[in-house]
Coordinates of C-alpha atoms and ligand atoms in Angstrom, one line a residue:
M122 CA 25.5 -13.5 -14.1
L123 CA 21.7 -13.2 -14.6
N124 CA 20.8 -12.2 -18.2
K125 CA 17.2 -13.1 -18.4
I126 CA 14.3 -13.5 -16.0
N127 CA 12.4 -16.7 -16.6
N128 CA 10.7 -17.6 -13.3
I129 CA 9.3 -15.2 -10.8
G130 CA 8.0 -15.9 -7.4
I131 CA 5.1 -13.8 -6.0
I132 CA 4.6 -13.2 -2.2
T133 CA 1.9 -11.3 -0.4
S134 CA 3.0 -10.7 3.2
G135 CA 2.0 -8.8 6.4
G136 CA -1.5 -7.6 6.9
D137 CA -3.5 -8.3 3.7
S138 CA -5.0 -5.4 1.8
P139 CA -7.7 -5.1 -0.8
G140 CA -6.1 -4.9 -4.2
M141 CA -3.4 -7.5 -3.6
N142 CA -5.3 -9.9 -5.9
A143 CA -5.5 -7.3 -8.6
A144 CA -1.7 -6.9 -8.4
I145 CA -1.2 -10.7 -8.5
K146 CA -3.5 -11.0 -11.6
S147 CA -1.7 -8.2 -13.5
I148 CA 1.7 -9.7 -12.7
V149 CA 0.7 -13.2 -13.8
N150 CA -1.1 -12.1 -17.0
Y151 CA 1.6 -9.6 -18.1
S152 CA 4.4 -12.2 -17.3
I153 CA 2.7 -15.0 -19.3
N154 CA 2.3 -12.6 -22.2
N155 CA 6.0 -12.1 -22.1
N156 CA 6.9 -15.8 -21.8
I157 CA 7.8 -15.5 -18.1
N158 CA 6.6 -18.1 -15.6
C159 CA 5.0 -17.1 -12.3
Y160 CA 5.0 -19.0 -9.1
G161 CA 2.7 -18.2 -6.1
I162 CA 4.3 -18.5 -2.7
K163 CA 1.8 -19.3 -0.1
Y164 CA 1.3 -17.5 3.3
G165 CA 4.1 -15.0 3.0
Y166 CA 7.8 -15.8 3.6
D167 CA 6.7 -19.0 5.4
G168 CA 5.8 -20.4 2.0
L169 CA 9.4 -19.9 0.8
I170 CA 10.7 -21.6 3.9
N171 CA 8.3 -24.6 3.6
G172 CA 8.6 -24.8 -0.1
N173 CA 4.8 -24.1 -0.5
I174 CA 5.3 -22.8 -4.1
K175 CA 2.8 -23.4 -7.0
K176 CA 2.9 -22.4 -10.6
L177 CA 0.3 -19.8 -11.5
S178 CA -1.6 -19.7 -14.8
N179 CA -4.0 -17.3 -16.4
K180 CA -6.7 -19.7 -15.1
S181 CA -5.5 -19.4 -11.5
V182 CA -5.9 -15.7 -11.5
Y183 CA -9.2 -15.6 -13.5
N184 CA -11.8 -13.3 -11.9
I185 CA -9.8 -12.5 -8.8
I186 CA -9.5 -8.8 -9.7
G187 CA -12.4 -7.7 -7.5
Q188 CA -11.7 -10.0 -4.5
G189 CA -10.3 -8.7 -1.2
G190 CA -7.6 -10.6 0.7
S191 CA -5.0 -12.5 -1.2
I192 CA -5.4 -15.8 -3.0
L193 CA -1.8 -16.6 -1.9
G194 CA -2.5 -16.0 1.8
T195 CA -0.3 -13.7 3.8
G196 CA 1.6 -14.0 7.1
R197 CA 4.1 -12.3 9.4
S198 CA 6.8 -14.9 9.3
I199 CA 8.8 -15.4 12.6
K200 CA 11.1 -18.0 11.0
F201 CA 12.1 -15.5 8.2
K202 CA 13.6 -13.3 10.9
T203 CA 16.2 -16.1 11.6
I204 CA 19.3 -16.8 9.6
L205 CA 18.2 -20.5 9.3
G206 CA 14.8 -19.5 8.0
R207 CA 16.3 -17.3 5.4
K208 CA 18.8 -20.0 4.4
K209 CA 15.9 -22.5 3.9
A210 CA 14.0 -19.8 1.9
F211 CA 17.0 -19.4 -0.4
E212 CA 17.4 -23.2 -0.8
N213 CA 13.8 -23.4 -2.0
I214 CA 14.3 -20.5 -4.4
K215 CA 17.2 -22.4 -6.0
K216 CA 15.2 -25.7 -6.0
N217 CA 12.3 -24.0 -7.8
N218 CA 14.7 -22.2 -10.2
L219 CA 13.3 -18.8 -9.3
D220 CA 15.2 -15.8 -10.8
A221 CA 13.4 -13.0 -8.9
L222 CA 10.8 -12.3 -6.2
I223 CA 8.0 -9.8 -6.2
I224 CA 6.9 -9.1 -2.7
I225 CA 3.7 -7.2 -2.0
G226 CA 3.4 -5.9 1.6
G227 CA 4.3 -3.2 4.0
N228 CA 7.2 -2.3 6.4
G229 CA 7.7 -5.7 8.0
T230 CA 7.8 -7.3 4.6
F231 CA 10.4 -4.9 3.2
T232 CA 12.5 -5.2 6.3
G233 CA 12.7 -8.9 5.7
A234 CA 13.6 -8.2 2.0
I235 CA 16.5 -6.0 3.1
K236 CA 18.0 -8.7 5.3
F237 CA 17.5 -11.4 2.6
N238 CA 19.1 -9.2 0.0
K239 CA 22.1 -8.5 2.1
E240 CA 22.7 -12.2 2.6
Y241 CA 21.9 -13.6 -0.8
N242 CA 22.0 -10.6 -3.2
F243 CA 18.8 -12.0 -4.8
P244 CA 16.7 -9.9 -7.2
I245 CA 13.6 -8.5 -5.5
I246 CA 11.0 -5.9 -6.3
G247 CA 8.6 -4.6 -3.6
I248 CA 5.1 -3.4 -4.2
P249 CA 3.5 -1.4 -1.4
G250 CA 0.4 -3.2 -0.2
T251 CA -1.0 -2.1 3.2
I252 CA -4.1 -0.2 4.4
D253 CA -1.8 1.9 6.7
N254 CA -0.3 4.0 3.8
D255 CA 2.9 4.1 5.8
I256 CA 5.4 3.4 3.0
N257 CA 7.8 6.2 2.6
G258 CA 8.3 7.6 -0.9
T259 CA 4.9 6.6 -2.4
D260 CA 1.8 8.8 -2.1
I261 CA -0.5 5.8 -1.7
T262 CA -0.3 2.1 -1.0
I263 CA -2.6 -0.7 -2.3
G264 CA -5.6 -1.1 0.0
Y265 CA -5.5 2.4 1.6
D266 CA -8.3 3.9 -0.5
T267 CA -10.6 0.8 0.0
S268 CA -10.0 0.9 3.7
L269 CA -10.9 4.6 3.9
N270 CA -14.1 4.0 2.0
T271 CA -15.0 1.1 4.2
I272 CA -14.4 3.2 7.3
I273 CA -16.5 6.1 6.2
Q274 CA -19.4 3.8 5.1
I275 CA -19.5 2.2 8.5
I276 CA -19.3 5.5 10.3
E277 CA -22.1 6.9 8.3
K278 CA -24.2 4.0 9.5
I279 CA -23.1 4.5 13.1
K280 CA -24.1 8.1 12.9
D281 CA -27.7 6.9 12.5
T282 CA -27.8 5.5 16.0
A283 CA -25.5 8.1 17.4
I284 CA -27.8 11.0 16.3
T285 CA -31.0 9.2 17.2
N286 CA -29.8 8.5 20.7
N287 CA -27.9 11.8 21.2
R288 CA -24.8 9.8 22.0
I289 CA -21.1 10.6 21.2
F290 CA -19.2 7.6 19.6
I291 CA -15.5 7.1 20.1
I292 CA -14.3 5.1 17.1
E293 CA -10.9 3.5 16.8
V294 CA -9.5 3.0 13.4
M295 CA -6.4 1.0 12.3
G296 CA -3.2 2.4 10.9
K297 CA -0.4 1.5 13.4
G298 CA -0.5 4.9 15.2
L299 CA 0.4 6.9 12.1
G300 CA -3.0 8.4 11.5
F301 CA -3.4 8.3 7.8
L302 CA -6.6 6.3 8.0
A303 CA -7.8 8.3 11.0
F304 CA -7.1 11.7 9.6
N305 CA -8.6 11.3 6.2
S306 CA -11.7 9.3 7.3
G307 CA -12.2 11.8 10.1
I308 CA -12.2 14.7 7.8
S309 CA -14.5 12.9 5.4
I310 CA -17.2 12.1 7.9
G311 CA -17.0 15.5 9.7
A312 CA -15.6 14.2 13.0
L313 CA -15.9 16.2 16.1
D314 CA -12.2 15.5 16.8
I315 CA -9.5 13.3 15.5
L316 CA -7.0 11.9 18.0
I317 CA -3.6 10.7 16.7
P318 CA -1.0 9.6 19.1
N319 CA 2.3 11.5 19.2
N320 CA 5.1 9.5 20.8
N321 CA 2.5 6.9 21.8
K322 CA 0.5 9.6 23.7
Y323 CA -2.8 11.2 22.9
D324 CA -3.3 15.0 23.6
L325 CA -6.8 15.4 24.9
K326 CA -6.8 19.2 25.7
N327 CA -8.6 20.2 22.5
L328 CA -11.2 17.4 22.9
Y329 CA -12.0 18.6 26.4
K330 CA -12.5 22.2 25.1
I331 CA -14.9 20.8 22.4
L332 CA -16.8 18.6 24.8
N333 CA -17.3 21.5 27.2
K334 CA -19.3 23.2 24.5
W335 CA -21.0 20.2 22.9
N336 CA -24.6 20.3 22.0
K337 CA -26.7 17.9 20.0
Y338 CA -26.1 19.8 16.7
N339 CA -22.4 19.1 16.8
S340 CA -20.8 16.0 15.2
N341 CA -21.3 12.8 17.3
I342 CA -18.1 11.1 16.2
I343 CA -14.6 11.2 17.6
I344 CA -12.0 9.3 15.6
V345 CA -9.1 7.7 17.4
A346 CA -6.1 6.4 15.5
E347 CA -5.0 3.1 17.0
N348 CA -1.8 3.3 19.0
K349 CA 1.0 0.7 18.9
N350 CA -1.6 -1.9 20.1
I351 CA -5.2 -2.2 19.0
G352 CA -7.7 -1.1 21.7
E353 CA -5.8 1.5 23.7
S354 CA -8.6 4.1 22.8
E355 CA -10.7 2.4 25.5
I356 CA -8.7 4.3 28.0
I357 CA -9.7 7.6 26.4
Y358 CA -13.3 6.5 26.4
K359 CA -13.2 5.7 30.1
L360 CA -11.5 9.0 30.9
I361 CA -14.0 11.2 29.1
K362 CA -17.0 9.3 30.2
K363 CA -16.0 10.0 33.8
K364 CA -15.1 13.6 33.1
F365 CA -18.2 14.5 31.1
N366 CA -20.9 12.5 33.0
N367 CA -23.6 14.8 31.6
L368 CA -23.0 13.4 28.2
E369 CA -23.5 9.8 26.9
F370 CA -20.7 8.0 25.2
R371 CA -20.2 4.7 23.3
F372 CA -17.1 3.1 22.2
N373 CA -16.4 1.0 19.0
I374 CA -13.2 -0.5 17.6
L375 CA -13.8 -1.0 13.9
G376 CA -11.3 -3.9 13.7
H377 CA -10.4 -6.1 10.8
I378 CA -13.4 -5.2 8.7
Q379 CA -11.3 -2.2 7.7
R380 CA -9.0 -4.5 5.8
C381 CA -11.8 -6.5 4.0
G382 CA -13.9 -6.3 0.9
S383 CA -13.7 -5.7 -2.8
P384 CA -11.0 -3.1 -3.7
T385 CA -12.1 0.3 -5.0
C386 CA -11.3 1.4 -8.6
I387 CA -8.4 3.5 -7.3
D388 CA -6.8 0.5 -5.6
R389 CA -7.4 -1.8 -8.6
I390 CA -5.8 0.6 -11.0
L391 CA -2.9 1.3 -8.7
A392 CA -2.3 -2.5 -8.2
I393 CA -2.5 -3.1 -12.0
R394 CA 0.0 -0.3 -12.7
L395 CA 2.5 -1.4 -10.1
G396 CA 2.1 -5.0 -11.1
I397 CA 2.8 -4.4 -14.8
E398 CA 5.7 -2.0 -13.9
S399 CA 7.4 -4.6 -11.8
I400 CA 7.5 -7.1 -14.7
K401 CA 8.7 -4.4 -17.2
N402 CA 11.6 -3.7 -14.8
L403 CA 12.5 -7.3 -14.3
I404 CA 12.5 -7.8 -18.1
N405 CA 15.0 -5.0 -18.2
L406 CA 17.0 -6.6 -15.3
K407 CA 16.2 -3.7 -13.0
Y408 CA 15.3 -4.7 -9.4
N409 CA 16.0 -4.2 -5.7
F410 CA 13.6 -1.3 -5.0
V411 CA 10.0 -0.7 -4.2
I412 CA 7.8 0.6 -7.0
G413 CA 5.5 3.4 -5.9
I414 CA 3.5 6.4 -7.2
K415 CA 4.5 10.0 -6.6
N416 CA 2.4 12.8 -8.2
N417 CA 0.8 10.1 -10.4
K418 CA 4.2 9.0 -11.8
I419 CA 5.9 5.7 -11.2
T420 CA 8.8 6.1 -8.7
Y421 CA 11.5 3.7 -7.5
I422 CA 12.2 3.7 -3.8
P423 CA 15.3 2.0 -2.2
F424 CA 14.0 -0.5 0.3
K425 CA 15.8 1.3 3.2
K426 CA 14.0 4.5 2.3
A427 CA 10.7 2.8 2.0
I428 CA 10.7 1.6 5.6
K429 CA 11.7 5.0 7.1
N430 CA 8.9 6.7 9.0
K431 CA 6.4 8.3 6.8
K432 CA 4.9 11.4 8.3
L433 CA 1.3 12.5 8.1
V434 CA 1.4 16.0 6.6
I435 CA -1.7 17.9 7.8
D436 CA -2.4 20.7 5.4
K437 CA -4.2 23.7 6.9
I438 CA -7.6 23.9 5.3
Ligands
F6P192 O1 -0.7 -3.3 9.0 C1 -2.0 -3.4 8.7 C2 -2.8 -3.6 10.0 O2 -4.2 -3.8 9.6 C3 -2.6 -2.5 11.0 O3 -3.4 -1.3 10.7 C4 -3.1 -3.2 12.3 O4 -2.5 -2.6 13.4 C5 -2.5 -4.6 12.1 O5 -2.4 -4.8 10.7 C6 -3.4 -5.7 12.6 O6 -2.7 -6.9 12.5 P1 -3.3 -8.3 12.7 O7 -4.1 -8.6 11.5 O8 -2.1 -9.2 12.8 O9 -4.1 -8.2 14.0

């Protein structure tokens, strides 16, 4: 029976998100202050399977607070989806005397944790780290605010050329079809329309109405939330280009730049709060949940609830 946590493994997994490093730093600094050792597991769950595990010190996390990406690397492990992969991961946990894992990631990461937990009943705490903001039970995920700010900064630049050339830009943003990034960036830049897929389909009726009445003093930006696959918005671009051949359109997929760069203050504070909270819980032998924020208060979300579809609630303005 576990009565004290001495050694913690940290994993960043899935799509990286700005603020993951701030979370790692707070976990390591707070653990060391409490005489707990931290081990960094490289490139997501694959690092557990390959035994790519290194002890972290205050020096290893010095000055990483403002760096995007993850110093540990991330990955979407295919091997961890297999029984054999998870068995190897557990063997390496034992070999390195790890007592608990802190995993920072999104839906895929937490799905892996549920399976692993079921098989090995091993203490895990999840921290929501994804630009998609799609973790159920938390208001916000690490990286979402930075990504929104990156998106609106780029679009403000695109507006310069859009307005100068009297062109309408169709801009696809990330977010796995859920629309959090699309909706809030779209509102913030005063988009002409925001298209979010519903059951993988886009409804273009409203856009057609708007374009029928478009004049150069309307907004030039249409935001499209990516569908299941990146790039599907090109179909929309081709369609409207053909239908409104009196107007000039251009098409941009913002791509991975949305996931990059130094985290905003909001993301850093969130990461630090969740990081420290995870260690406080492990010290009190509390685990097997995701730690999030609801109405600015720490909340504990069962893994199964965290991966349930989070819906975009669009308030009437
Ligand atoms: O989950 C984060 C995310 O950036 C999604 O918004 C996007 O669909 C996906 O990752 C892209 O993944 P990859 O980096 O593997 O191309």
